[in-house]
PDB file of C-alpha atoms in Angstrom:
ATOM      1  CA  MET R   1    -241.824   0.487 -23.468  1.00 36.00           C
ATOM      2  CA  PRO R   2    -242.631  -3.223 -23.321  1.00 39.00           C
ATOM      3  CA  ASP R   3    -246.213  -4.308 -23.392  1.00 38.00           C
ATOM      4  CA  THR R   4    -246.589  -5.780 -19.885  1.00 38.00           C
ATOM      5  CA  GLU R   5    -250.132  -6.879 -20.615  1.00 41.00           C
ATOM      6  CA  THR R   6    -248.763  -9.253 -23.330  1.00 39.00           C
ATOM      7  CA  ASN R   7    -245.950 -10.415 -21.011  1.00 41.00           C
ATOM      8  CA  ASN R   8    -248.420 -11.195 -18.309  1.00 45.00           C
ATOM      9  CA  ARG R   9    -250.574 -13.280 -20.604  1.00 47.00           C
ATOM     10  CA  CYS R  10    -247.897 -15.889 -21.054  1.00 55.00           C
ATOM     11  CA  PRO R  11    -249.588 -19.281 -20.736  1.00 84.00           C
ATOM     12  CA  ALA R  12    -248.328 -21.358 -17.880  1.00 94.00           C
ATOM     13  CA  GLN R  13    -248.994 -24.849 -16.487  1.00 96.00           C
ATOM     14  CA  LEU R  14    -249.141 -25.401 -12.715  1.00 97.00           C
ATOM     15  CA  TYR R  15    -249.045 -28.881 -11.264  1.00 98.00           C
ATOM     16  CA  ALA R  16    -250.149 -28.675  -7.637  1.00 98.00           C
ATOM     17  CA  LEU R  17    -251.621 -30.427  -4.645  1.00 98.00           C
ATOM     18  CA  SER R  18    -254.926 -29.151  -3.341  1.00 97.00           C
ATOM     19  CA  THR R  19    -253.677 -29.066   0.319  1.00 97.00           C
ATOM     20  CA  CYS R  20    -250.204 -27.602  -0.312  1.00 97.00           C
ATOM     21  CA  SER R  21    -249.590 -24.053   1.009  1.00 97.00           C
ATOM     22  CA  HIS R  22    -246.784 -23.461  -1.466  1.00 97.00           C
ATOM     23  CA  CYS R  23    -249.076 -24.533  -4.368  1.00 98.00           C
ATOM     24  CA  LYS R  24    -251.782 -22.184  -3.132  1.00 97.00           C
ATOM     25  CA  ALA R  25    -249.272 -19.347  -2.952  1.00 97.00           C
ATOM     26  CA  ALA R  26    -248.089 -20.048  -6.553  1.00 97.00           C
ATOM     27  CA  LYS R  27    -251.715 -20.141  -7.804  1.00 97.00           C
ATOM     28  CA  LYS R  28    -252.516 -16.891  -5.976  1.00 97.00           C
ATOM     29  CA  PHE R  29    -249.331 -15.202  -7.341  1.00 96.00           C
ATOM     30  CA  LEU R  30    -250.069 -16.234 -10.942  1.00 96.00           C
ATOM     31  CA  SER R  31    -253.689 -14.999 -10.588  1.00 96.00           C
ATOM     32  CA  GLU R  32    -252.594 -11.688  -9.078  1.00 95.00           C
ATOM     33  CA  CYS R  33    -250.117 -11.218 -12.020  1.00 93.00           C
ATOM     34  CA  HIS R  34    -253.028 -11.860 -14.438  1.00 92.00           C
ATOM     35  CA  VAL R  35    -251.207 -14.806 -15.972  1.00 92.00           C
ATOM     36  CA  ASP R  36    -253.205 -17.245 -18.075  1.00 93.00           C
ATOM     37  CA  PHE R  37    -252.436 -20.611 -16.578  1.00 95.00           C
ATOM     38  CA  THR R  38    -253.949 -24.053 -16.104  1.00 96.00           C
ATOM     39  CA  CYS R  39    -253.801 -25.758 -12.818  1.00 96.00           C
ATOM     40  CA  VAL R  40    -253.837 -29.515 -12.376  1.00 97.00           C
ATOM     41  CA  GLU R  41    -254.427 -30.543  -8.740  1.00 98.00           C
ATOM     42  CA  VAL R  42    -252.759 -33.965  -8.960  1.00 98.00           C
ATOM     43  CA  ASP R  43    -254.175 -35.277  -5.698  1.00 97.00           C
ATOM     44  CA  CYS R  44    -257.694 -34.742  -7.010  1.00 98.00           C
ATOM     45  CA  LEU R  45    -257.101 -36.958 -10.067  1.00 97.00           C
ATOM     46  CA  THR R  46    -257.837 -40.671 -10.070  1.00 97.00           C
ATOM     47  CA  GLY R  47    -256.932 -43.822 -11.957  1.00 97.00           C
ATOM     48  CA  ASP R  48    -255.035 -43.563 -15.243  1.00 98.00           C
ATOM     49  CA  GLU R  49    -255.356 -39.810 -15.429  1.00 97.00           C
ATOM     50  CA  ARG R  50    -253.471 -39.465 -12.124  1.00 97.00           C
ATOM     51  CA  LYS R  51    -250.892 -42.116 -13.121  1.00 97.00           C
ATOM     52  CA  ASN R  52    -250.291 -40.478 -16.519  1.00 97.00           C
ATOM     53  CA  THR R  53    -250.091 -36.945 -15.032  1.00 97.00           C
ATOM     54  CA  ILE R  54    -247.551 -38.089 -12.447  1.00 97.00           C
ATOM     55  CA  ALA R  55    -245.490 -39.791 -15.197  1.00 97.00           C
ATOM     56  CA  ASP R  56    -245.588 -36.519 -17.194  1.00 96.00           C
ATOM     57  CA  ILE R  57    -244.424 -34.509 -14.175  1.00 97.00           C
ATOM     58  CA  LYS R  58    -241.526 -36.914 -13.538  1.00 97.00           C
ATOM     59  CA  LYS R  59    -240.280 -36.324 -17.065  1.00 97.00           C
ATOM     60  CA  ILE R  60    -239.722 -32.598 -16.210  1.00 97.00           C
ATOM     61  CA  ASN R  61    -239.218 -32.912 -12.430  1.00 97.00           C
ATOM     62  CA  PRO R  62    -237.922 -36.355 -11.460  1.00 96.00           C
ATOM     63  CA  ARG R  63    -238.588 -35.731  -7.767  1.00 95.00           C
ATOM     64  CA  CYS R  64    -242.258 -35.068  -8.558  1.00 95.00           C
ATOM     65  CA  SER R  65    -242.342 -32.336  -5.969  1.00 97.00           C
ATOM     66  CA  PHE R  66    -244.949 -29.551  -5.849  1.00 97.00           C
ATOM     67  CA  PRO R  67    -245.681 -27.029  -7.058  1.00 98.00           C
ATOM     68  CA  THR R  68    -244.108 -27.727 -10.495  1.00 98.00           C
ATOM     69  CA  ILE R  69    -244.619 -24.802 -12.833  1.00 98.00           C
ATOM     70  CA  VAL R  70    -243.897 -24.672 -16.555  1.00 97.00           C
ATOM     71  CA  ILE R  71    -243.588 -21.331 -18.280  1.00 95.00           C
ATOM     72  CA  ASN R  72    -242.197 -21.034 -21.779  1.00 90.00           C
ATOM     73  CA  ASN R  73    -240.632 -24.508 -21.480  1.00 91.00           C
ATOM     74  CA  LYS R  74    -238.871 -23.448 -18.288  1.00 95.00           C
ATOM     75  CA  VAL R  75    -239.568 -25.685 -15.288  1.00 97.00           C
ATOM     76  CA  ILE R  76    -239.720 -24.129 -11.889  1.00 97.00           C
ATOM     77  CA  VAL R  77    -239.964 -26.370  -8.857  1.00 97.00           C
ATOM     78  CA  GLY R  78    -241.441 -24.839  -5.770  1.00 97.00           C
ATOM     79  CA  PHE R  79    -242.861 -21.386  -5.262  1.00 97.00           C
ATOM     80  CA  GLN R  80    -239.874 -19.354  -6.457  1.00 96.00           C
ATOM     81  CA  GLU R  81    -241.350 -15.860  -7.015  1.00 96.00           C
ATOM     82  CA  ASN R  82    -238.240 -14.415  -8.597  1.00 96.00           C
ATOM     83  CA  GLU R  83    -237.825 -17.332 -10.999  1.00 96.00           C
ATOM     84  CA  ILE R  84    -241.514 -17.096 -11.918  1.00 96.00           C
ATOM     85  CA  ARG R  85    -241.151 -13.362 -12.607  1.00 95.00           C
ATOM     86  CA  GLU R  86    -238.105 -13.883 -14.691  1.00 94.00           C
ATOM     87  CA  ALA R  87    -239.819 -16.640 -16.717  1.00 94.00           C
ATOM     88  CA  LEU R  88    -242.793 -14.358 -17.309  1.00 92.00           C
ATOM     89  CA  GLY R  89    -240.623 -11.290 -18.082  1.00 90.00           C
ATOM     90  CA  ILE R  90    -242.250  -9.218 -15.358  1.00 87.00           C
TER      91      ILE R  90
END
């Protein structure tokens, strides 16, 4: 039997907008699944930090749309629950 606790602890990166309902849903879903993740709310950044973060996002998601989620080097654009589950192995 797989250790689901280990699977759920897969580190993830969430790039989001603080006002986006899809971003909020992704954040809530990851939290409810007990996934360790970091969330960067891009619209709350300023100056070079914002510019550099947007440049980083465009490297993995040229449209720079939100949410952009990275799990195990897999990029998921939008709140795609099934894709997130698959990437997490849950």
